[in-house]
Amino acid sequence: MSLLFSKFTLGKLELQNRMVMSPMTRNRSPDNVPTDLVNQYYTQRASAGLIITEGTSPSPNGLGYPRIPGIFSAAQVAAWKPITDAVHAQGAKFFIQLMHCGRIAHPLNLPAGARILGPSAVTAAGEMYTDAEGMKANAAPEAMTEADIKAAIAEFAQAAKNAVLAGFDGIELHGANGYLLEQFIRPNSNQRTDQYGGSIENRARFVLEVVDASIAAIGKDKVGIRLSPYGVFNDMPLYPEMEADYTYLAQQLNARGVVYIHLVDHAPMGAPEVPQSTKAMFRKEFKGTLILSGGYDAKRAEGDLAAGKCDLIAVGRPFLANPDLVARWKTGAAENAPDFATFYVPGAKGYTDYPALA
């Protein structure tokens, strides 16, 4: 009996298999509202045990990229509802990833009145695509005041409530890949001298307060988090205390009883590898569900599940290019290759037109 295709209990949910569709930004939501095309995309892939949406902003301030969805307005909640209904009808469970981009942003991508915020006024290296003017340097963020921090925590909690209202089974807090939550964790982007900066206890405070507020809003069985120790994306350089800092985070998240930790390893895409010792540390310190991701195929996924290294396997680009990936991995069928040129452009091409098996 294959573990990969066996059922699994996540909190109070029964998943139809242990395959998770990773959150992947697709930029198909004009005016930050998901459309029928978005519905089609997720529904096509609902043979997964769990789908985690693309990064979805809890706040106008969090909309760093063009055409990413939000979950802070009534129109957005209403637009997500038929999508969650359709995904559930196909058997998958569905979490929304809450992604506040923080300093990874440009004013041309934000609505009027929105602000670019970060833990400190430290601009990220790199560029950001805008529909209006193409590539632009990342903008300088404002250092968040304590009032800004309280407001952002409240926005995450309200977004969690909105997600449940829209029919999602839970939320994944995006504490990875150089976005706002990780910007607080990492010492290069967090140069604060107050209770939110300095020691890891202080740098982790904002993340843990967001976790606590989300749990208070919708319950710990509906709150997961994504982390990227050793990730360097969006100007997050490695630093010596990484292992110790993430051990502290693992312990604190375990104490709060979040339903899962989703670890990112982007080594297959050229990033530094997450050491096996770090993955093993999370397995030891965190008693909830552990999701591993990073360049998996069916054989390696089965092997890591059988070895007890994790409970669920998250898969990105293969799911993007293969709406019926579960069936292909089950039968050993060939996979469609992803079309990199259409990852982030509007329209159905490279989004909902990948062929399924006959």
GROMACS .gro file of C-alpha atoms in nm:
model
  358
    1MET     CA    1   0.000   0.000   0.000
    2SER     CA    2   0.146   0.335  -0.105
    3LEU     CA    3   0.168   0.588   0.177
    4LEU     CA    4   0.162   0.875  -0.072
    5PHE     CA    5  -0.187   0.785  -0.195
    6SER     CA    6  -0.326   0.685   0.145
    7LYS     CA    7  -0.563   0.899   0.348
    8PHE     CA    8  -0.429   1.124   0.624
    9THR     CA    9  -0.590   1.309   0.913
   10LEU     CA   10  -0.482   1.674   0.930
   11GLY     CA   11  -0.629   1.825   1.247
   12LYS     CA   12  -1.001   1.755   1.207
   13LEU     CA   13  -0.980   1.701   0.830
   14GLU     CA   14  -0.944   1.377   0.638
   15LEU     CA   15  -0.725   1.423   0.330
   16GLN     CA   16  -0.785   1.189   0.034
   17ASN     CA   17  -0.407   1.143  -0.009
   18ARG     CA   18  -0.080   1.286   0.121
   19MET     CA   19  -0.006   1.503  -0.182
   20VAL     CA   20  -0.021   1.877  -0.122
   21MET     CA   21  -0.035   2.134  -0.401
   22SER     CA   22   0.217   2.400  -0.301
   23PRO     CA   23   0.126   2.768  -0.295
   24MET     CA   24   0.238   2.921  -0.627
   25THR     CA   25   0.195   3.284  -0.731
   26ARG     CA   26   0.017   3.294  -1.069
   27ASN     CA   27  -0.087   3.663  -1.105
   28ARG     CA   28  -0.429   3.587  -1.258
   29SER     CA   29  -0.648   3.807  -1.033
   30PRO     CA   30  -0.711   4.149  -1.192
   31ASP     CA   31  -0.789   4.418  -0.931
   32ASN     CA   32  -0.681   4.157  -0.673
   33VAL     CA   33  -1.008   3.961  -0.707
   34PRO     CA   34  -0.998   3.593  -0.815
   35THR     CA   35  -1.198   3.509  -1.127
   36ASP     CA   36  -1.372   3.211  -1.289
   37LEU     CA   37  -1.036   3.127  -1.448
   38VAL     CA   38  -0.884   3.093  -1.100
   39ASN     CA   39  -1.175   2.867  -1.010
   40GLN     CA   40  -1.103   2.645  -1.310
   41TYR     CA   41  -0.732   2.626  -1.225
   42TYR     CA   42  -0.781   2.504  -0.869
   43THR     CA   43  -1.073   2.275  -0.950
   44GLN     CA   44  -0.866   2.100  -1.219
   45ARG     CA   45  -0.608   2.012  -0.951
   46ALA     CA   46  -0.847   1.904  -0.674
   47SER     CA   47  -0.739   1.540  -0.679
   48ALA     CA   48  -0.468   1.656  -0.435
   49GLY     CA   49  -0.522   1.581  -0.069
   50LEU     CA   50  -0.468   1.946   0.023
   51ILE     CA   51  -0.443   2.254  -0.198
   52ILE     CA   52  -0.272   2.564  -0.061
   53THR     CA   53  -0.359   2.875  -0.260
   54GLU     CA   54  -0.117   3.119  -0.409
   55GLY     CA   55  -0.006   3.396  -0.173
   56THR     CA   56  -0.316   3.602  -0.091
   57SER     CA   57  -0.288   3.935   0.085
   58PRO     CA   58  -0.454   4.004   0.421
   59SER     CA   59  -0.425   4.378   0.360
   60PRO     CA   60  -0.401   4.641   0.084
   61ASN     CA   61  -0.050   4.708   0.221
   62GLY     CA   62   0.049   4.347   0.151
   63LEU     CA   63  -0.020   4.352  -0.226
   64GLY     CA   64   0.342   4.376  -0.340
   65TYR     CA   65   0.296   4.212  -0.682
   66PRO     CA   66   0.058   4.283  -0.970
   67ARG     CA   67  -0.262   4.079  -0.999
   68ILE     CA   68  -0.230   3.879  -0.677
   69PRO     CA   69  -0.553   3.807  -0.490
   70GLY     CA   70  -0.659   3.941  -0.153
   71ILE     CA   71  -0.895   3.826   0.122
   72PHE     CA   72  -0.960   4.160   0.296
   73SER     CA   73  -1.266   4.292   0.106
   74ALA     CA   74  -1.624   4.169   0.079
   75ALA     CA   75  -1.579   4.135  -0.300
   76GLN     CA   76  -1.276   3.909  -0.251
   77VAL     CA   77  -1.455   3.690   0.004
   78ALA     CA   78  -1.752   3.657  -0.234
   79ALA     CA   79  -1.520   3.571  -0.526
   80TRP     CA   80  -1.340   3.295  -0.331
   81LYS     CA   81  -1.663   3.125  -0.215
   82PRO     CA   82  -1.752   2.947  -0.544
   83ILE     CA   83  -1.386   2.842  -0.576
   84THR     CA   84  -1.380   2.673  -0.234
   85ASP     CA   85  -1.716   2.508  -0.313
   86ALA     CA   86  -1.586   2.372  -0.644
   87VAL     CA   87  -1.260   2.242  -0.495
   88HIS     CA   88  -1.445   2.070  -0.210
   89ALA     CA   89  -1.686   1.911  -0.459
   90GLN     CA   90  -1.383   1.741  -0.621
   91GLY     CA   91  -1.259   1.603  -0.288
   92ALA     CA   92  -0.962   1.821  -0.192
   93LYS     CA   93  -0.925   2.019   0.128
   94PHE     CA   94  -0.831   2.385   0.078
   95PHE     CA   95  -0.613   2.626   0.278
   96ILE     CA   96  -0.550   2.987   0.177
   97GLN     CA   97  -0.196   3.117   0.209
   98LEU     CA   98  -0.187   3.461   0.374
   99MET     CA   99   0.108   3.650   0.226
  100HIS     CA  100   0.191   4.006   0.326
  101CYS     CA  101   0.475   4.112   0.094
  102GLY     CA  102   0.606   4.379   0.330
  103ARG     CA  103   0.913   4.545   0.174
  104ILE     CA  104   0.899   4.330  -0.142
  105ALA     CA  105   0.675   4.575  -0.324
  106HIS     CA  106   0.641   4.873  -0.552
  107PRO     CA  107   0.389   5.162  -0.531
  108LEU     CA  108   0.275   5.091  -0.890
  109ASN     CA  109   0.139   4.755  -0.770
  110LEU     CA  110  -0.050   4.895  -0.470
  111PRO     CA  111  -0.395   5.054  -0.448
  112ALA     CA  112  -0.432   5.420  -0.352
  113GLY     CA  113  -0.357   5.479   0.015
  114ALA     CA  114  -0.162   5.157   0.068
  115ARG     CA  115   0.185   5.175   0.225
  116ILE     CA  116   0.503   4.974   0.184
  117LEU     CA  117   0.597   4.854   0.530
  118GLY     CA  118   0.880   4.654   0.684
  119PRO     CA  119   1.026   4.589   1.028
  120SER     CA  120   1.295   4.846   0.948
  121ALA     CA  121   1.358   5.104   0.677
  122VAL     CA  122   1.591   4.867   0.490
  123THR     CA  123   1.530   4.834   0.116
  124ALA     CA  124   1.556   4.484  -0.030
  125ALA     CA  125   1.803   4.429  -0.312
  126GLY     CA  126   1.641   4.325  -0.637
  127GLU     CA  127   1.360   4.430  -0.868
  128MET     CA  128   0.985   4.399  -0.887
  129TYR     CA  129   0.771   4.366  -1.202
  130THR     CA  130   0.497   4.625  -1.252
  131ASP     CA  131   0.232   4.615  -1.524
  132ALA     CA  132   0.260   4.991  -1.569
  133GLU     CA  133   0.637   5.033  -1.616
  134GLY     CA  134   0.796   4.687  -1.627
  135MET     CA  135   1.084   4.606  -1.390
  136LYS     CA  136   1.149   4.855  -1.108
  137ALA     CA  137   1.381   4.843  -0.808
  138ASN     CA  138   1.215   4.734  -0.485
  139ALA     CA  139   1.082   5.040  -0.306
  140ALA     CA  140   1.207   5.166   0.029
  141PRO     CA  141   0.979   5.048   0.312
  142GLU     CA  142   0.862   5.252   0.610
  143ALA     CA  143   0.971   5.108   0.945
  144MET     CA  144   0.653   4.987   1.115
  145THR     CA  145   0.548   5.165   1.430
  146GLU     CA  146   0.399   4.964   1.717
  147ALA     CA  147   0.060   5.088   1.597
  148ASP     CA  148   0.138   4.954   1.248
  149ILE     CA  149   0.237   4.620   1.398
  150LYS     CA  150  -0.087   4.595   1.597
  151ALA     CA  151  -0.285   4.687   1.286
  152ALA     CA  152  -0.108   4.422   1.076
  153ILE     CA  153  -0.175   4.154   1.338
  154ALA     CA  154  -0.543   4.252   1.338
  155GLU     CA  155  -0.546   4.232   0.955
  156PHE     CA  156  -0.412   3.876   0.963
  157ALA     CA  157  -0.675   3.776   1.221
  158GLN     CA  158  -0.956   3.932   1.016
  159ALA     CA  159  -0.822   3.767   0.699
  160ALA     CA  160  -0.834   3.431   0.882
  161LYS     CA  161  -1.200   3.493   0.969
  162ASN     CA  162  -1.269   3.602   0.611
  163ALA     CA  163  -1.107   3.282   0.485
  164VAL     CA  164  -1.340   3.065   0.691
  165LEU     CA  165  -1.632   3.279   0.574
  166ALA     CA  166  -1.523   3.213   0.215
  167GLY     CA  167  -1.528   2.838   0.281
  168PHE     CA  168  -1.160   2.761   0.327
  169ASP     CA  169  -1.064   2.478   0.564
  170GLY     CA  170  -0.782   2.685   0.711
  171ILE     CA  171  -0.496   2.927   0.651
  172GLU     CA  172  -0.124   2.900   0.591
  173LEU     CA  173   0.074   3.195   0.727
  174HIS     CA  174   0.355   3.273   0.482
  175GLY     CA  175   0.658   3.301   0.708
  176ALA     CA  176   0.898   3.217   0.425
  177ASN     CA  177   1.063   3.350   0.107
  178GLY     CA  178   1.151   3.696   0.233
  179TYR     CA  179   0.800   3.834   0.293
  180LEU     CA  180   0.684   4.034   0.596
  181LEU     CA  181   0.679   3.756   0.858
  182GLU     CA  182   1.026   3.639   0.761
  183GLN     CA  183   1.146   3.999   0.738
  184PHE     CA  184   1.088   4.020   1.113
  185ILE     CA  185   1.266   3.688   1.179
  186ARG     CA  186   1.582   3.768   0.984
  187PRO     CA  187   1.846   4.004   1.131
  188ASN     CA  188   1.938   4.170   0.800
  189SER     CA  189   1.587   4.310   0.745
  190ASN     CA  190   1.502   4.356   1.114
  191GLN     CA  191   1.728   4.615   1.273
  192ARG     CA  192   1.482   4.726   1.539
  193THR     CA  193   1.590   4.808   1.893
  194ASP     CA  194   1.250   4.765   2.059
  195GLN     CA  195   1.072   4.447   2.174
  196TYR     CA  196   1.045   4.332   1.809
  197GLY     CA  197   1.419   4.341   1.732
  198GLY     CA  198   1.751   4.205   1.854
  199SER     CA  199   1.727   3.856   2.009
  200ILE     CA  200   1.539   3.576   1.835
  201GLU     CA  201   1.278   3.599   2.111
  202ASN     CA  202   1.215   3.956   1.995
  203ARG     CA  203   1.253   3.897   1.619
  204ALA     CA  204   1.005   3.606   1.637
  205ARG     CA  205   0.756   3.805   1.845
  206PHE     CA  206   0.559   3.950   1.552
  207VAL     CA  207   0.526   3.610   1.382
  208LEU     CA  208   0.411   3.444   1.703
  209GLU     CA  209   0.165   3.725   1.778
  210VAL     CA  210   0.018   3.677   1.427
  211VAL     CA  211  -0.006   3.302   1.500
  212ASP     CA  212  -0.176   3.368   1.835
  213ALA     CA  213  -0.423   3.615   1.683
  214SER     CA  214  -0.505   3.373   1.400
  215ILE     CA  215  -0.561   3.087   1.646
  216ALA     CA  216  -0.784   3.310   1.857
  217ALA     CA  217  -0.983   3.398   1.544
  218ILE     CA  218  -1.040   3.053   1.390
  219GLY     CA  219  -0.879   2.781   1.608
  220LYS     CA  220  -0.539   2.612   1.605
  221ASP     CA  221  -0.664   2.320   1.393
  222LYS     CA  222  -0.710   2.567   1.106
  223VAL     CA  223  -0.371   2.746   1.125
  224GLY     CA  224  -0.054   2.626   0.951
  225ILE     CA  225   0.267   2.814   0.871
  226ARG     CA  226   0.530   2.800   0.598
  227LEU     CA  227   0.896   2.859   0.688
  228SER     CA  228   1.214   2.872   0.478
  229PRO     CA  229   1.521   2.822   0.698
  230TYR     CA  230   1.831   2.863   0.480
  231GLY     CA  231   1.620   3.032   0.212
  232VAL     CA  232   1.787   3.332   0.050
  233PHE     CA  233   1.506   3.453  -0.179
  234ASN     CA  234   1.420   3.826  -0.166
  235ASP     CA  235   1.748   3.934  -0.008
  236MET     CA  236   1.753   3.702   0.294
  237PRO     CA  237   2.123   3.610   0.335
  238LEU     CA  238   2.236   3.317   0.548
  239TYR     CA  239   2.363   3.396   0.899
  240PRO     CA  240   2.536   3.188   1.171
  241GLU     CA  241   2.247   3.158   1.420
  242MET     CA  242   2.001   3.017   1.165
  243GLU     CA  243   1.971   2.667   1.317
  244ALA     CA  244   1.929   2.798   1.672
  245ASP     CA  245   1.674   3.061   1.566
  246TYR     CA  246   1.457   2.813   1.377
  247THR     CA  247   1.482   2.564   1.665
  248TYR     CA  248   1.330   2.834   1.887
  249LEU     CA  249   1.056   2.890   1.629
  250ALA     CA  250   0.982   2.517   1.604
  251GLN     CA  251   0.948   2.493   1.982
  252GLN     CA  252   0.722   2.798   2.005
  253LEU     CA  253   0.499   2.680   1.720
  254ASN     CA  254   0.474   2.337   1.882
  255ALA     CA  255   0.368   2.497   2.211
  256ARG     CA  256   0.089   2.678   2.028
  257GLY     CA  257  -0.034   2.363   1.855
  258VAL     CA  258  -0.053   2.492   1.497
  259VAL     CA  259  -0.186   2.218   1.270
  260TYR     CA  260   0.119   2.204   1.045
  261ILE     CA  261   0.461   2.344   0.961
  262HIS     CA  262   0.542   2.353   0.589
  263LEU     CA  263   0.919   2.363   0.529
  264VAL     CA  264   1.051   2.506   0.204
  265ASP     CA  265   1.371   2.371   0.048
  266HIS     CA  266   1.449   2.554  -0.276
  267ALA     CA  267   1.780   2.371  -0.334
  268PRO     CA  268   1.642   2.209  -0.653
  269MET     CA  269   1.600   2.565  -0.789
  270GLY     CA  270   1.954   2.666  -0.697
  271ALA     CA  271   1.910   2.794  -0.339
  272PRO     CA  272   2.121   2.667  -0.047
  273GLU     CA  273   2.007   2.323   0.067
  274VAL     CA  274   1.820   2.297   0.396
  275PRO     CA  275   2.043   2.065   0.602
  276GLN     CA  276   1.895   1.727   0.695
  277SER     CA  277   1.975   1.819   1.055
  278THR     CA  278   1.733   2.113   1.032
  279LYS     CA  279   1.454   1.899   0.887
  280ALA     CA  280   1.521   1.638   1.157
  281MET     CA  281   1.513   1.910   1.424
  282PHE     CA  282   1.165   2.021   1.310
  283ARG     CA  283   1.052   1.657   1.313
  284LYS     CA  284   1.178   1.619   1.671
  285GLU     CA  285   1.061   1.952   1.816
  286PHE     CA  286   0.726   1.985   1.639
  287LYS     CA  287   0.460   1.725   1.720
  288GLY     CA  288   0.202   1.841   1.462
  289THR     CA  289   0.193   1.759   1.092
  290LEU     CA  290   0.517   1.828   0.903
  291ILE     CA  291   0.501   1.905   0.531
  292LEU     CA  292   0.822   1.888   0.328
  293SER     CA  293   0.864   2.039  -0.018
  294GLY     CA  294   1.139   2.083  -0.271
  295GLY     CA  295   1.188   1.898  -0.600
  296TYR     CA  296   0.997   1.581  -0.510
  297ASP     CA  297   0.905   1.308  -0.752
  298ALA     CA  298   0.681   1.012  -0.659
  299LYS     CA  299   0.969   0.779  -0.564
  300ARG     CA  300   1.144   1.027  -0.334
  301ALA     CA  301   0.810   1.131  -0.182
  302GLU     CA  302   0.726   0.770  -0.100
  303GLY     CA  303   1.071   0.716   0.046
  304ASP     CA  304   1.059   1.017   0.279
  305LEU     CA  305   0.708   0.927   0.399
  306ALA     CA  306   0.811   0.566   0.463
  307ALA     CA  307   1.120   0.685   0.654
  308GLY     CA  308   0.897   0.900   0.878
  309LYS     CA  309   1.073   1.221   0.777
  310CYS     CA  310   0.739   1.400   0.727
  311ASP     CA  311   0.364   1.343   0.704
  312LEU     CA  312   0.276   1.518   0.378
  313ILE     CA  313   0.464   1.606   0.059
  314ALA     CA  314   0.409   1.942  -0.112
  315VAL     CA  315   0.465   1.968  -0.487
  316GLY     CA  316   0.482   2.288  -0.692
  317ARG     CA  317   0.566   2.304  -1.061
  318PRO     CA  318   0.459   1.945  -1.142
  319PHE     CA  319   0.109   2.036  -1.015
  320LEU     CA  320   0.120   2.360  -1.212
  321ALA     CA  321   0.183   2.171  -1.538
  322ASN     CA  322  -0.020   1.858  -1.460
  323PRO     CA  323  -0.375   1.912  -1.336
  324ASP     CA  324  -0.402   1.534  -1.288
  325LEU     CA  325  -0.063   1.488  -1.121
  326VAL     CA  326  -0.202   1.242  -0.865
  327ALA     CA  327  -0.317   1.006  -1.143
  328ARG     CA  328   0.014   1.045  -1.331
  329TRP     CA  329   0.221   0.963  -1.022
  330LYS     CA  330  -0.007   0.667  -0.944
  331THR     CA  331   0.028   0.519  -1.292
  332GLY     CA  332   0.381   0.634  -1.375
  333ALA     CA  333   0.253   0.831  -1.675
  334ALA     CA  334   0.474   1.095  -1.836
  335GLU     CA  335   0.436   1.453  -1.712
  336ASN     CA  336   0.375   1.776  -1.901
  337ALA     CA  337   0.671   2.016  -1.880
  338PRO     CA  338   0.597   2.356  -1.723
  339ASP     CA  339   0.604   2.658  -1.955
  340PHE     CA  340   0.812   2.914  -1.764
  341ALA     CA  341   0.716   3.198  -2.001
  342THR     CA  342   0.350   3.184  -1.888
  343PHE     CA  343   0.394   3.148  -1.512
  344TYR     CA  344   0.296   3.506  -1.426
  345VAL     CA  345   0.113   3.645  -1.729
  346PRO     CA  346  -0.264   3.704  -1.751
  347GLY     CA  347  -0.494   3.461  -1.930
  348ALA     CA  348  -0.560   3.089  -1.969
  349LYS     CA  349  -0.241   3.003  -2.162
  350GLY     CA  350  -0.001   2.815  -1.936
  351TYR     CA  351  -0.262   2.823  -1.659
  352THR     CA  352  -0.572   2.614  -1.734
  353ASP     CA  353  -0.474   2.466  -2.073
  354TYR     CA  354  -0.226   2.197  -1.965
  355PRO     CA  355  -0.366   1.865  -2.093
  356ALA     CA  356  -0.488   1.590  -1.861
  357LEU     CA  357  -0.451   1.221  -1.939
  358ALA     CA  358  -0.705   1.086  -2.187
   0.00000   0.00000   0.00000
